[in-house]
Amino acid sequence: MSQKHACFILFDANTKRIFRQLCRIHRSMATSKPAAIKFIFITLLIDIMGWGLIIPVMPDLIAKLKNIPVNEGSPYGAWLISVYAITQFLFAPVIGNLSDKYGRRPVLLFSLLGFGIDYLFLALAPNYELLFIGRIIAGITGASFTTASAYIADISTEETRAKNFGMIGAAFGVGFIIGPALGGLLAEWGIRAPFYAAAILCLLNCLYGYFVLPESLSLENRRAFHWKRANPFGALQFLKKNPAIGGLAISFFLIYLAAQAVQANWNFFTIYRFQWSNGMVGISLAVVGLLVGLVQAGLTRVINPRLGNEKSIYIGLFLYSFGLFLFAFAWEGWMMFVFLVPYCLGGIAGPALQSILAGHVPPNEQGELQGTLTSLMSLTTIIGPPIMNYLFYYFTSNKAPVHFPGISFLLGSVFMLLSVWIFWKVLTREKKMVRVPR
């Protein structure tokens, strides 16, 4: 026997042995609930981190691919956000219903694989059109939050449900702090480096999940797929059935629409206005994540019970509006960090408004209410970025009557004040209706 032939036999034997070991590991870990919980947390964390990784470099990448200045690239960045939100809005109910038929495990692994392919698309894209296609792929497959939430519900008991669902908020907070900071640092290795990092994270987690993630949905609990139940507009029908919350829902919608001035335009604005590097953009967004986490996880639990929901909403929305107004007129980069304080403190308004909304519907409709609010948030992500980024582009172009890069923040400030007015009108009318005549 030749030495070459012997090497092939040895390689084949080793391969089979390794494969058998991996299968044994798969079978032993598939029954491990802690391993599954850990995987779900990592999946959610990577979901948030992945987009955070590429936010700092996206303006420069678009400008390079289109051969245009950063401010002219902002509308193109807006459409990347919107097309992802549109496909998420349309396909998340479909993917969720597919997980009810085929199980959570294949859908979660498919989602991670889709994200990995998307980030490779973005990393290798020679033109903007492939960036666009990549975001469509991610929107179609990216139902990890929906399916992961269903997975948690499947495996949780009454005692562990709140703790396990708390992972979602924790993953969001940690991911939005680590992602942008790491993305800014990786950008020092090249503008494409964060995309490769995001792709590697997703694909490694997909491989990890293949060996550790058991199926959570038993065969007897599965159901047939029906297109009618996968209707993405179904949740919005809830507002027709509950006109009493219509005004409050509009107030809620305006808050999240105003927030798109920061979420969609922050990186373009700061790079253009203050010549920030990718690293500085990443650090600033990590600070945003940290402040939001501190307010949501700590301050709201102390302040909101003392102030009450109504005062928390008024104070929070005024702080939001004030912070956006300050952003609009900042002339030095360090001011943006200072002005983040009042803006992020405005976060006390959100939980209070959701609490008041919840108080307007019966207990057996709370899930439907939350689905409706999620749909409204999705709609703001669809229409908000084009509005905010096109305004920024126009008021930094030669066509504008005045040069005003902060116009999107100013519009967001106005939306917040309009939300305050609508909330005040609704509550004033309700108080008059319940007032007992003497």
JSON list of N, CA and C in Angstrom, two decimals, residues 136-205:
[
{"chain": "A", "resi": 136, "resn": "ILE", "atom": "N", "xyz": [-32.79, 42.64, 2.08]},
{"chain": "A", "resi": 136, "resn": "ILE", "atom": "CA", "xyz": [-34.04, 41.92, 1.82]},
{"chain": "A", "resi": 136, "resn": "ILE", "atom": "C", "xyz": [-33.95, 40.49, 2.35]},
{"chain": "A", "resi": 137, "resn": "ILE", "atom": "N", "xyz": [-32.80, 39.85, 2.08]},
{"chain": "A", "resi": 137, "resn": "ILE", "atom": "CA", "xyz": [-32.58, 38.48, 2.58]},
{"chain": "A", "resi": 137, "resn": "ILE", "atom": "C", "xyz": [-32.69, 38.46, 4.11]},
{"chain": "A", "resi": 138, "resn": "ALA", "atom": "N", "xyz": [-32.04, 39.43, 4.76]},
{"chain": "A", "resi": 138, "resn": "ALA", "atom": "CA", "xyz": [-32.06, 39.47, 6.22]},
{"chain": "A", "resi": 138, "resn": "ALA", "atom": "C", "xyz": [-33.47, 39.72, 6.74]},
{"chain": "A", "resi": 139, "resn": "GLY", "atom": "N", "xyz": [-34.24, 40.56, 6.05]},
{"chain": "A", "resi": 139, "resn": "GLY", "atom": "CA", "xyz": [-35.60, 40.84, 6.49]},
{"chain": "A", "resi": 139, "resn": "GLY", "atom": "C", "xyz": [-36.50, 39.63, 6.37]},
{"chain": "A", "resi": 140, "resn": "ILE", "atom": "N", "xyz": [-36.31, 38.83, 5.32]},
{"chain": "A", "resi": 140, "resn": "ILE", "atom": "CA", "xyz": [-37.14, 37.64, 5.11]},
{"chain": "A", "resi": 140, "resn": "ILE", "atom": "C", "xyz": [-36.81, 36.58, 6.15]},
{"chain": "A", "resi": 141, "resn": "THR", "atom": "N", "xyz": [-35.54, 36.35, 6.38]},
{"chain": "A", "resi": 141, "resn": "THR", "atom": "CA", "xyz": [-35.13, 35.26, 7.28]},
{"chain": "A", "resi": 141, "resn": "THR", "atom": "C", "xyz": [-35.00, 35.71, 8.73]},
{"chain": "A", "resi": 142, "resn": "GLY", "atom": "N", "xyz": [-34.94, 37.03, 8.95]},
{"chain": "A", "resi": 142, "resn": "GLY", "atom": "CA", "xyz": [-34.60, 37.52, 10.27]},
{"chain": "A", "resi": 142, "resn": "GLY", "atom": "C", "xyz": [-35.76, 37.58, 11.24]},
{"chain": "A", "resi": 143, "resn": "ALA", "atom": "N", "xyz": [-36.33, 36.44, 11.55]},
{"chain": "A", "resi": 143, "resn": "ALA", "atom": "CA", "xyz": [-37.43, 36.40, 12.52]},
{"chain": "A", "resi": 143, "resn": "ALA", "atom": "C", "xyz": [-36.93, 35.84, 13.85]},
{"chain": "A", "resi": 144, "resn": "SER", "atom": "N", "xyz": [-35.66, 36.03, 14.14]},
{"chain": "A", "resi": 144, "resn": "SER", "atom": "CA", "xyz": [-35.10, 35.40, 15.33]},
{"chain": "A", "resi": 144, "resn": "SER", "atom": "C", "xyz": [-35.77, 35.88, 16.61]},
{"chain": "A", "resi": 145, "resn": "PHE", "atom": "N", "xyz": [-36.14, 37.16, 16.68]},
{"chain": "A", "resi": 145, "resn": "PHE", "atom": "CA", "xyz": [-36.78, 37.66, 17.89]},
{"chain": "A", "resi": 145, "resn": "PHE", "atom": "C", "xyz": [-38.14, 37.00, 18.11]},
{"chain": "A", "resi": 146, "resn": "THR", "atom": "N", "xyz": [-38.93, 36.93, 17.03]},
{"chain": "A", "resi": 146, "resn": "THR", "atom": "CA", "xyz": [-40.26, 36.33, 17.14]},
{"chain": "A", "resi": 146, "resn": "THR", "atom": "C", "xyz": [-40.16, 34.86, 17.53]},
{"chain": "A", "resi": 147, "resn": "THR", "atom": "N", "xyz": [-39.32, 34.12, 16.81]},
{"chain": "A", "resi": 147, "resn": "THR", "atom": "CA", "xyz": [-39.20, 32.68, 17.06]},
{"chain": "A", "resi": 147, "resn": "THR", "atom": "C", "xyz": [-38.52, 32.39, 18.39]},
{"chain": "A", "resi": 148, "resn": "ALA", "atom": "N", "xyz": [-37.53, 33.20, 18.75]},
{"chain": "A", "resi": 148, "resn": "ALA", "atom": "CA", "xyz": [-36.86, 33.01, 20.03]},
{"chain": "A", "resi": 148, "resn": "ALA", "atom": "C", "xyz": [-37.83, 33.25, 21.19]},
{"chain": "A", "resi": 149, "resn": "SER", "atom": "N", "xyz": [-38.70, 34.25, 21.04]},
{"chain": "A", "resi": 149, "resn": "SER", "atom": "CA", "xyz": [-39.71, 34.50, 22.08]},
{"chain": "A", "resi": 149, "resn": "SER", "atom": "C", "xyz": [-40.65, 33.31, 22.21]},
{"chain": "A", "resi": 150, "resn": "ALA", "atom": "N", "xyz": [-41.05, 32.73, 21.06]},
{"chain": "A", "resi": 150, "resn": "ALA", "atom": "CA", "xyz": [-41.91, 31.55, 21.10]},
{"chain": "A", "resi": 150, "resn": "ALA", "atom": "C", "xyz": [-41.18, 30.37, 21.75]},
{"chain": "A", "resi": 151, "resn": "TYR", "atom": "N", "xyz": [-39.89, 30.24, 21.47]},
{"chain": "A", "resi": 151, "resn": "TYR", "atom": "CA", "xyz": [-39.10, 29.16, 22.06]},
{"chain": "A", "resi": 151, "resn": "TYR", "atom": "C", "xyz": [-39.06, 29.30, 23.59]},
{"chain": "A", "resi": 152, "resn": "ILE", "atom": "N", "xyz": [-38.84, 30.54, 24.05]},
{"chain": "A", "resi": 152, "resn": "ILE", "atom": "CA", "xyz": [-38.81, 30.79, 25.50]},
{"chain": "A", "resi": 152, "resn": "ILE", "atom": "C", "xyz": [-40.15, 30.43, 26.13]},
{"chain": "A", "resi": 153, "resn": "ALA", "atom": "N", "xyz": [-41.25, 30.82, 25.45]},
{"chain": "A", "resi": 153, "resn": "ALA", "atom": "CA", "xyz": [-42.58, 30.49, 25.97]},
{"chain": "A", "resi": 153, "resn": "ALA", "atom": "C", "xyz": [-42.79, 28.98, 26.04]},
{"chain": "A", "resi": 154, "resn": "ASP", "atom": "N", "xyz": [-42.24, 28.24, 25.06]},
{"chain": "A", "resi": 154, "resn": "ASP", "atom": "CA", "xyz": [-42.40, 26.78, 25.02]},
{"chain": "A", "resi": 154, "resn": "ASP", "atom": "C", "xyz": [-41.74, 26.10, 26.22]},
{"chain": "A", "resi": 155, "resn": "ILE", "atom": "N", "xyz": [-40.54, 26.55, 26.57]},
{"chain": "A", "resi": 155, "resn": "ILE", "atom": "CA", "xyz": [-39.74, 25.80, 27.56]},
{"chain": "A", "resi": 155, "resn": "ILE", "atom": "C", "xyz": [-39.85, 26.37, 28.96]},
{"chain": "A", "resi": 156, "resn": "SER", "atom": "N", "xyz": [-40.55, 27.49, 29.13]},
{"chain": "A", "resi": 156, "resn": "SER", "atom": "CA", "xyz": [-40.63, 28.14, 30.44]},
{"chain": "A", "resi": 156, "resn": "SER", "atom": "C", "xyz": [-41.81, 27.61, 31.25]},
{"chain": "A", "resi": 157, "resn": "THR", "atom": "N", "xyz": [-41.60, 27.59, 32.55]},
{"chain": "A", "resi": 157, "resn": "THR", "atom": "CA", "xyz": [-42.69, 27.30, 33.47]},
{"chain": "A", "resi": 157, "resn": "THR", "atom": "C", "xyz": [-43.26, 28.63, 33.97]},
{"chain": "A", "resi": 158, "resn": "GLU", "atom": "N", "xyz": [-44.32, 28.56, 34.75]},
{"chain": "A", "resi": 158, "resn": "GLU", "atom": "CA", "xyz": [-44.91, 29.78, 35.30]},
{"chain": "A", "resi": 158, "resn": "GLU", "atom": "C", "xyz": [-43.90, 30.54, 36.15]},
{"chain": "A", "resi": 159, "resn": "GLU", "atom": "N", "xyz": [-43.03, 29.77, 36.84]},
{"chain": "A", "resi": 159, "resn": "GLU", "atom": "CA", "xyz": [-42.05, 30.39, 37.75]},
{"chain": "A", "resi": 159, "resn": "GLU", "atom": "C", "xyz": [-40.87, 31.00, 37.00]},
{"chain": "A", "resi": 160, "resn": "THR", "atom": "N", "xyz": [-40.49, 30.43, 35.85]},
{"chain": "A", "resi": 160, "resn": "THR", "atom": "CA", "xyz": [-39.28, 30.89, 35.15]},
{"chain": "A", "resi": 160, "resn": "THR", "atom": "C", "xyz": [-39.58, 31.79, 33.95]},
{"chain": "A", "resi": 161, "resn": "ARG", "atom": "N", "xyz": [-40.88, 31.97, 33.62]},
{"chain": "A", "resi": 161, "resn": "ARG", "atom": "CA", "xyz": [-41.20, 32.70, 32.39]},
{"chain": "A", "resi": 161, "resn": "ARG", "atom": "C", "xyz": [-40.68, 34.14, 32.43]},
{"chain": "A", "resi": 162, "resn": "ALA", "atom": "N", "xyz": [-40.94, 34.87, 33.52]},
{"chain": "A", "resi": 162, "resn": "ALA", "atom": "CA", "xyz": [-40.51, 36.27, 33.61]},
{"chain": "A", "resi": 162, "resn": "ALA", "atom": "C", "xyz": [-38.99, 36.39, 33.53]},
{"chain": "A", "resi": 163, "resn": "LYS", "atom": "N", "xyz": [-38.31, 35.48, 34.23]},
{"chain": "A", "resi": 163, "resn": "LYS", "atom": "CA", "xyz": [-36.85, 35.49, 34.22]},
{"chain": "A", "resi": 163, "resn": "LYS", "atom": "C", "xyz": [-36.31, 35.22, 32.82]},
{"chain": "A", "resi": 164, "resn": "ASN", "atom": "N", "xyz": [-36.89, 34.23, 32.13]},
{"chain": "A", "resi": 164, "resn": "ASN", "atom": "CA", "xyz": [-36.40, 33.88, 30.80]},
{"chain": "A", "resi": 164, "resn": "ASN", "atom": "C", "xyz": [-36.71, 34.97, 29.78]},
{"chain": "A", "resi": 165, "resn": "PHE", "atom": "N", "xyz": [-37.90, 35.57, 29.88]},
{"chain": "A", "resi": 165, "resn": "PHE", "atom": "CA", "xyz": [-38.22, 36.65, 28.95]},
{"chain": "A", "resi": 165, "resn": "PHE", "atom": "C", "xyz": [-37.37, 37.89, 29.23]},
{"chain": "A", "resi": 166, "resn": "GLY", "atom": "N", "xyz": [-36.88, 38.02, 30.46]},
{"chain": "A", "resi": 166, "resn": "GLY", "atom": "CA", "xyz": [-36.00, 39.14, 30.78]},
{"chain": "A", "resi": 166, "resn": "GLY", "atom": "C", "xyz": [-34.71, 39.12, 29.97]},
{"chain": "A", "resi": 167, "resn": "MET", "atom": "N", "xyz": [-34.37, 37.93, 29.45]},
{"chain": "A", "resi": 167, "resn": "MET", "atom": "CA", "xyz": [-33.17, 37.82, 28.61]},
{"chain": "A", "resi": 167, "resn": "MET", "atom": "C", "xyz": [-33.28, 38.66, 27.35]},
{"chain": "A", "resi": 168, "resn": "ILE", "atom": "N", "xyz": [-34.50, 38.85, 26.85]},
{"chain": "A", "resi": 168, "resn": "ILE", "atom": "CA", "xyz": [-34.68, 39.61, 25.62]},
{"chain": "A", "resi": 168, "resn": "ILE", "atom": "C", "xyz": [-34.22, 41.04, 25.83]},
{"chain": "A", "resi": 169, "resn": "GLY", "atom": "N", "xyz": [-34.69, 41.66, 26.92]},
{"chain": "A", "resi": 169, "resn": "GLY", "atom": "CA", "xyz": [-34.27, 43.02, 27.23]},
{"chain": "A", "resi": 169, "resn": "GLY", "atom": "C", "xyz": [-32.78, 43.11, 27.52]},
{"chain": "A", "resi": 170, "resn": "ALA", "atom": "N", "xyz": [-32.26, 42.10, 28.24]},
{"chain": "A", "resi": 170, "resn": "ALA", "atom": "CA", "xyz": [-30.83, 42.10, 28.55]},
{"chain": "A", "resi": 170, "resn": "ALA", "atom": "C", "xyz": [-30.00, 41.97, 27.29]},
{"chain": "A", "resi": 171, "resn": "ALA", "atom": "N", "xyz": [-30.41, 41.10, 26.38]},
{"chain": "A", "resi": 171, "resn": "ALA", "atom": "CA", "xyz": [-29.67, 40.91, 25.12]},
{"chain": "A", "resi": 171, "resn": "ALA", "atom": "C", "xyz": [-29.69, 42.19, 24.29]},
{"chain": "A", "resi": 172, "resn": "PHE", "atom": "N", "xyz": [-30.84, 42.86, 24.26]},
{"chain": "A", "resi": 172, "resn": "PHE", "atom": "CA", "xyz": [-30.95, 44.11, 23.51]},
{"chain": "A", "resi": 172, "resn": "PHE", "atom": "C", "xyz": [-30.00, 45.17, 24.08]},
{"chain": "A", "resi": 173, "resn": "GLY", "atom": "N", "xyz": [-30.02, 45.32, 25.41]},
{"chain": "A", "resi": 173, "resn": "GLY", "atom": "CA", "xyz": [-29.16, 46.33, 26.03]},
{"chain": "A", "resi": 173, "resn": "GLY", "atom": "C", "xyz": [-27.68, 46.05, 25.84]},
{"chain": "A", "resi": 174, "resn": "VAL", "atom": "N", "xyz": [-27.27, 44.81, 26.13]},
{"chain": "A", "resi": 174, "resn": "VAL", "atom": "CA", "xyz": [-25.85, 44.46, 26.00]},
{"chain": "A", "resi": 174, "resn": "VAL", "atom": "C", "xyz": [-25.41, 44.53, 24.54]},
{"chain": "A", "resi": 175, "resn": "GLY", "atom": "N", "xyz": [-26.26, 44.03, 23.63]},
{"chain": "A", "resi": 175, "resn": "GLY", "atom": "CA", "xyz": [-25.91, 44.03, 22.21]},
{"chain": "A", "resi": 175, "resn": "GLY", "atom": "C", "xyz": [-25.73, 45.41, 21.64]},
{"chain": "A", "resi": 176, "resn": "PHE", "atom": "N", "xyz": [-26.59, 46.36, 22.07]},
{"chain": "A", "resi": 176, "resn": "PHE", "atom": "CA", "xyz": [-26.49, 47.70, 21.50]},
{"chain": "A", "resi": 176, "resn": "PHE", "atom": "C", "xyz": [-25.36, 48.51, 22.13]},
{"chain": "A", "resi": 177, "resn": "ILE", "atom": "N", "xyz": [-24.81, 48.03, 23.23]},
{"chain": "A", "resi": 177, "resn": "ILE", "atom": "CA", "xyz": [-23.61, 48.66, 23.79]},
{"chain": "A", "resi": 177, "resn": "ILE", "atom": "C", "xyz": [-22.36, 48.09, 23.12]},
{"chain": "A", "resi": 178, "resn": "ILE", "atom": "N", "xyz": [-22.28, 46.76, 23.05]},
{"chain": "A", "resi": 178, "resn": "ILE", "atom": "CA", "xyz": [-21.08, 46.10, 22.52]},
{"chain": "A", "resi": 178, "resn": "ILE", "atom": "C", "xyz": [-20.97, 46.28, 21.01]},
{"chain": "A", "resi": 179, "resn": "GLY", "atom": "N", "xyz": [-22.11, 46.11, 20.29]},
{"chain": "A", "resi": 179, "resn": "GLY", "atom": "CA", "xyz": [-22.09, 46.11, 18.82]},
{"chain": "A", "resi": 179, "resn": "GLY", "atom": "C", "xyz": [-21.46, 47.35, 18.20]},
{"chain": "A", "resi": 180, "resn": "PRO", "atom": "N", "xyz": [-22.01, 48.55, 18.46]},
{"chain": "A", "resi": 180, "resn": "PRO", "atom": "CA", "xyz": [-21.43, 49.75, 17.84]},
{"chain": "A", "resi": 180, "resn": "PRO", "atom": "C", "xyz": [-19.98, 50.01, 18.26]},
{"chain": "A", "resi": 181, "resn": "ALA", "atom": "N", "xyz": [-19.67, 49.79, 19.54]},
{"chain": "A", "resi": 181, "resn": "ALA", "atom": "CA", "xyz": [-18.30, 50.02, 20.00]},
{"chain": "A", "resi": 181, "resn": "ALA", "atom": "C", "xyz": [-17.32, 49.09, 19.29]},
{"chain": "A", "resi": 182, "resn": "LEU", "atom": "N", "xyz": [-17.70, 47.81, 19.20]},
{"chain": "A", "resi": 182, "resn": "LEU", "atom": "CA", "xyz": [-16.84, 46.84, 18.52]},
{"chain": "A", "resi": 182, "resn": "LEU", "atom": "C", "xyz": [-16.76, 47.14, 17.03]},
{"chain": "A", "resi": 183, "resn": "GLY", "atom": "N", "xyz": [-17.88, 47.55, 16.43]},
{"chain": "A", "resi": 183, "resn": "GLY", "atom": "CA", "xyz": [-17.88, 47.90, 15.00]},
{"chain": "A", "resi": 183, "resn": "GLY", "atom": "C", "xyz": [-16.95, 49.05, 14.69]},
{"chain": "A", "resi": 184, "resn": "GLY", "atom": "N", "xyz": [-16.96, 50.06, 15.57]},
{"chain": "A", "resi": 184, "resn": "GLY", "atom": "CA", "xyz": [-16.06, 51.20, 15.38]},
{"chain": "A", "resi": 184, "resn": "GLY", "atom": "C", "xyz": [-14.60, 50.80, 15.48]},
{"chain": "A", "resi": 185, "resn": "LEU", "atom": "N", "xyz": [-14.30, 49.89, 16.42]},
{"chain": "A", "resi": 185, "resn": "LEU", "atom": "CA", "xyz": [-12.92, 49.43, 16.57]},
{"chain": "A", "resi": 185, "resn": "LEU", "atom": "C", "xyz": [-12.48, 48.58, 15.38]},
{"chain": "A", "resi": 186, "resn": "LEU", "atom": "N", "xyz": [-13.37, 47.69, 14.93]},
{"chain": "A", "resi": 186, "resn": "LEU", "atom": "CA", "xyz": [-13.03, 46.81, 13.80]},
{"chain": "A", "resi": 186, "resn": "LEU", "atom": "C", "xyz": [-12.83, 47.61, 12.51]},
{"chain": "A", "resi": 187, "resn": "ALA", "atom": "N", "xyz": [-13.49, 48.77, 12.43]},
{"chain": "A", "resi": 187, "resn": "ALA", "atom": "CA", "xyz": [-13.36, 49.59, 11.23]},
{"chain": "A", "resi": 187, "resn": "ALA", "atom": "C", "xyz": [-11.93, 50.07, 11.00]},
{"chain": "A", "resi": 188, "resn": "GLU", "atom": "N", "xyz": [-11.13, 50.06, 12.06]},
{"chain": "A", "resi": 188, "resn": "GLU", "atom": "CA", "xyz": [-9.72, 50.43, 11.92]},
{"chain": "A", "resi": 188, "resn": "GLU", "atom": "C", "xyz": [-8.98, 49.42, 11.05]},
{"chain": "A", "resi": 189, "resn": "TRP", "atom": "N", "xyz": [-9.52, 48.20, 10.93]},
{"chain": "A", "resi": 189, "resn": "TRP", "atom": "CA", "xyz": [-8.91, 47.16, 10.10]},
{"chain": "A", "resi": 189, "resn": "TRP", "atom": "C", "xyz": [-9.41, 47.22, 8.67]},
{"chain": "A", "resi": 190, "resn": "GLY", "atom": "N", "xyz": [-10.37, 48.08, 8.43]},
{"chain": "A", "resi": 190, "resn": "GLY", "atom": "CA", "xyz": [-10.92, 48.20, 7.08]},
{"chain": "A", "resi": 190, "resn": "GLY", "atom": "C", "xyz": [-12.43, 48.37, 7.16]},
{"chain": "A", "resi": 191, "resn": "ILE", "atom": "N", "xyz": [-13.00, 49.03, 6.17]},
{"chain": "A", "resi": 191, "resn": "ILE", "atom": "CA", "xyz": [-14.41, 49.35, 6.19]},
{"chain": "A", "resi": 191, "resn": "ILE", "atom": "C", "xyz": [-15.31, 48.11, 6.10]},
{"chain": "A", "resi": 192, "resn": "ARG", "atom": "N", "xyz": [-14.76, 47.00, 5.59]},
{"chain": "A", "resi": 192, "resn": "ARG", "atom": "CA", "xyz": [-15.55, 45.77, 5.46]},
{"chain": "A", "resi": 192, "resn": "ARG", "atom": "C", "xyz": [-15.40, 44.84, 6.66]},
{"chain": "A", "resi": 193, "resn": "ALA", "atom": "N", "xyz": [-14.44, 45.12, 7.54]},
{"chain": "A", "resi": 193, "resn": "ALA", "atom": "CA", "xyz": [-14.16, 44.21, 8.65]},
{"chain": "A", "resi": 193, "resn": "ALA", "atom": "C", "xyz": [-15.38, 43.94, 9.54]},
{"chain": "A", "resi": 194, "resn": "PRO", "atom": "N", "xyz": [-16.18, 44.96, 9.91]},
{"chain": "A", "resi": 194, "resn": "PRO", "atom": "CA", "xyz": [-17.35, 44.66, 10.76]},
{"chain": "A", "resi": 194, "resn": "PRO", "atom": "C", "xyz": [-18.35, 43.71, 10.11]},
{"chain": "A", "resi": 195, "resn": "PHE", "atom": "N", "xyz": [-18.48, 43.75, 8.79]},
{"chain": "A", "resi": 195, "resn": "PHE", "atom": "CA", "xyz": [-19.41, 42.86, 8.10]},
{"chain": "A", "resi": 195, "resn": "PHE", "atom": "C", "xyz": [-18.93, 41.40, 8.19]},
{"chain": "A", "resi": 196, "resn": "TYR", "atom": "N", "xyz": [-17.63, 41.21, 7.99]},
{"chain": "A", "resi": 196, "resn": "TYR", "atom": "CA", "xyz": [-17.08, 39.86, 8.13]},
{"chain": "A", "resi": 196, "resn": "TYR", "atom": "C", "xyz": [-17.25, 39.35, 9.56]},
{"chain": "A", "resi": 197, "resn": "ALA", "atom": "N", "xyz": [-17.02, 40.24, 10.53]},
{"chain": "A", "resi": 197, "resn": "ALA", "atom": "CA", "xyz": [-17.18, 39.83, 11.93]},
{"chain": "A", "resi": 197, "resn": "ALA", "atom": "C", "xyz": [-18.62, 39.41, 12.22]},
{"chain": "A", "resi": 198, "resn": "ALA", "atom": "N", "xyz": [-19.58, 40.19, 11.72]},
{"chain": "A", "resi": 198, "resn": "ALA", "atom": "CA", "xyz": [-20.99, 39.86, 11.94]},
{"chain": "A", "resi": 198, "resn": "ALA", "atom": "C", "xyz": [-21.35, 38.54, 11.28]},
{"chain": "A", "resi": 199, "resn": "ALA", "atom": "N", "xyz": [-20.83, 38.31, 10.06]},
{"chain": "A", "resi": 199, "resn": "ALA", "atom": "CA", "xyz": [-21.11, 37.05, 9.36]},
{"chain": "A", "resi": 199, "resn": "ALA", "atom": "C", "xyz": [-20.54, 35.87, 10.12]},
{"chain": "A", "resi": 200, "resn": "ILE", "atom": "N", "xyz": [-19.30, 35.98, 10.61]},
{"chain": "A", "resi": 200, "resn": "ILE", "atom": "CA", "xyz": [-18.67, 34.89, 11.34]},
{"chain": "A", "resi": 200, "resn": "ILE", "atom": "C", "xyz": [-19.44, 34.58, 12.61]},
{"chain": "A", "resi": 201, "resn": "LEU", "atom": "N", "xyz": [-19.88, 35.61, 13.33]},
{"chain": "A", "resi": 201, "resn": "LEU", "atom": "CA", "xyz": [-20.65, 35.40, 14.56]},
{"chain": "A", "resi": 201, "resn": "LEU", "atom": "C", "xyz": [-21.94, 34.63, 14.28]},
{"chain": "A", "resi": 202, "resn": "CYS", "atom": "N", "xyz": [-22.67, 35.04, 13.23]},
{"chain": "A", "resi": 202, "resn": "CYS", "atom": "CA", "xyz": [-23.94, 34.39, 12.90]},
{"chain": "A", "resi": 202, "resn": "CYS", "atom": "C", "xyz": [-23.74, 32.94, 12.49]},
{"chain": "A", "resi": 203, "resn": "LEU", "atom": "N", "xyz": [-22.76, 32.69, 11.63]},
{"chain": "A", "resi": 203, "resn": "LEU", "atom": "CA", "xyz": [-22.54, 31.34, 11.12]},
{"chain": "A", "resi": 203, "resn": "LEU", "atom": "C", "xyz": [-22.01, 30.41, 12.20]},
{"chain": "A", "resi": 204, "resn": "LEU", "atom": "N", "xyz": [-21.13, 30.92, 13.07]},
{"chain": "A", "resi": 204, "resn": "LEU", "atom": "CA", "xyz": [-20.64, 30.10, 14.19]},
{"chain": "A", "resi": 204, "resn": "LEU", "atom": "C", "xyz": [-21.77, 29.78, 15.15]},
{"chain": "A", "resi": 205, "resn": "ASN", "atom": "N", "xyz": [-22.65, 30.75, 15.40]},
{"chain": "A", "resi": 205, "resn": "ASN", "atom": "CA", "xyz": [-23.77, 30.49, 16.30]},
{"chain": "A", "resi": 205, "resn": "ASN", "atom": "C", "xyz": [-24.75, 29.50, 15.69]}
]
